[in-house]
Coordinates of C-alpha atoms in Angstrom, one line a residue:
T17 CA -93.8 85.9 -46.7
C18 CA -91.7 83.4 -45.0
A19 CA -88.0 83.4 -45.8
L20 CA -87.8 79.6 -45.1
P21 CA -89.5 77.3 -47.6
I22 CA -90.3 74.9 -44.7
C23 CA -92.9 77.3 -43.4
D24 CA -95.2 77.1 -46.4
A25 CA -94.8 73.3 -46.7
T26 CA -95.4 72.4 -43.0
L27 CA -97.5 75.2 -41.6
P28 CA -100.0 76.2 -44.3
A29 CA -102.7 77.0 -41.7
H30 CA -100.5 78.3 -39.0
R31 CA -101.9 80.8 -36.5
T32 CA -100.2 82.8 -33.8
V33 CA -102.1 82.5 -30.4
L34 CA -101.5 85.1 -27.7
F35 CA -102.0 84.1 -24.0
D36 CA -102.5 86.3 -21.0
A37 CA -99.9 84.3 -19.1
P38 CA -96.6 82.8 -20.0
P39 CA -97.1 79.9 -22.4
T40 CA -95.8 77.2 -20.0
A41 CA -96.9 73.6 -20.5
E42 CA -99.0 74.0 -17.3
H43 CA -100.8 77.0 -18.5
L44 CA -101.4 75.5 -22.0
A45 CA -102.8 72.3 -20.4
A46 CA -105.2 74.3 -18.3
V47 CA -106.4 76.4 -21.2
A48 CA -106.8 73.3 -23.4
L49 CA -108.8 71.6 -20.6
K50 CA -111.1 74.6 -20.3
R51 CA -111.7 74.9 -24.0
L52 CA -112.2 71.2 -24.6
T53 CA -114.6 71.0 -21.6
D54 CA -116.7 73.9 -23.0
A55 CA -116.7 72.4 -26.5
C56 CA -117.8 69.0 -25.2
E57 CA -120.6 70.6 -23.1
R58 CA -121.9 72.6 -26.1
T59 CA -121.6 69.6 -28.5
Y60 CA -122.6 66.7 -26.3
G61 CA -124.6 68.3 -23.6
G62 CA -122.8 66.6 -20.7
R63 CA -122.7 63.1 -22.2
V64 CA -118.9 63.4 -22.8
R65 CA -116.5 64.6 -20.1
V66 CA -112.9 65.6 -20.5
A67 CA -111.0 64.1 -17.5
Q68 CA -107.4 65.1 -18.2
V69 CA -105.2 67.0 -20.7
R70 CA -101.5 66.3 -21.0
I71 CA -99.1 68.6 -22.8
Y72 CA -95.6 67.4 -23.5
E73 CA -92.6 69.7 -23.5
T74 CA -90.2 66.8 -24.2
P75 CA -90.7 63.0 -24.2
N76 CA -89.9 62.9 -20.5
C77 CA -91.4 66.2 -19.3
W78 CA -95.1 67.1 -19.3
A79 CA -97.8 68.9 -17.5
D80 CA -101.3 67.6 -16.7
A81 CA -104.5 69.5 -16.1
L82 CA -107.1 67.4 -14.3
A83 CA -110.9 68.1 -14.3
S84 CA -112.5 68.4 -11.0
E85 CA -115.4 66.2 -10.3

């Protein structure tokens, strides 16, 4: 169990995700772009395309992953 009560109140469905590379914003954006692109292809059969994913580290610092055309 979590020692902090905030864990149960704000993260009831929390999952830990392990990556094969450091979890930088750049890597997370690239992984999210790939997963979203695959999901859209399966669901919409090419009718919907993910063009960009942006992951924020802070309000003024982010990383973008752009889809190739």
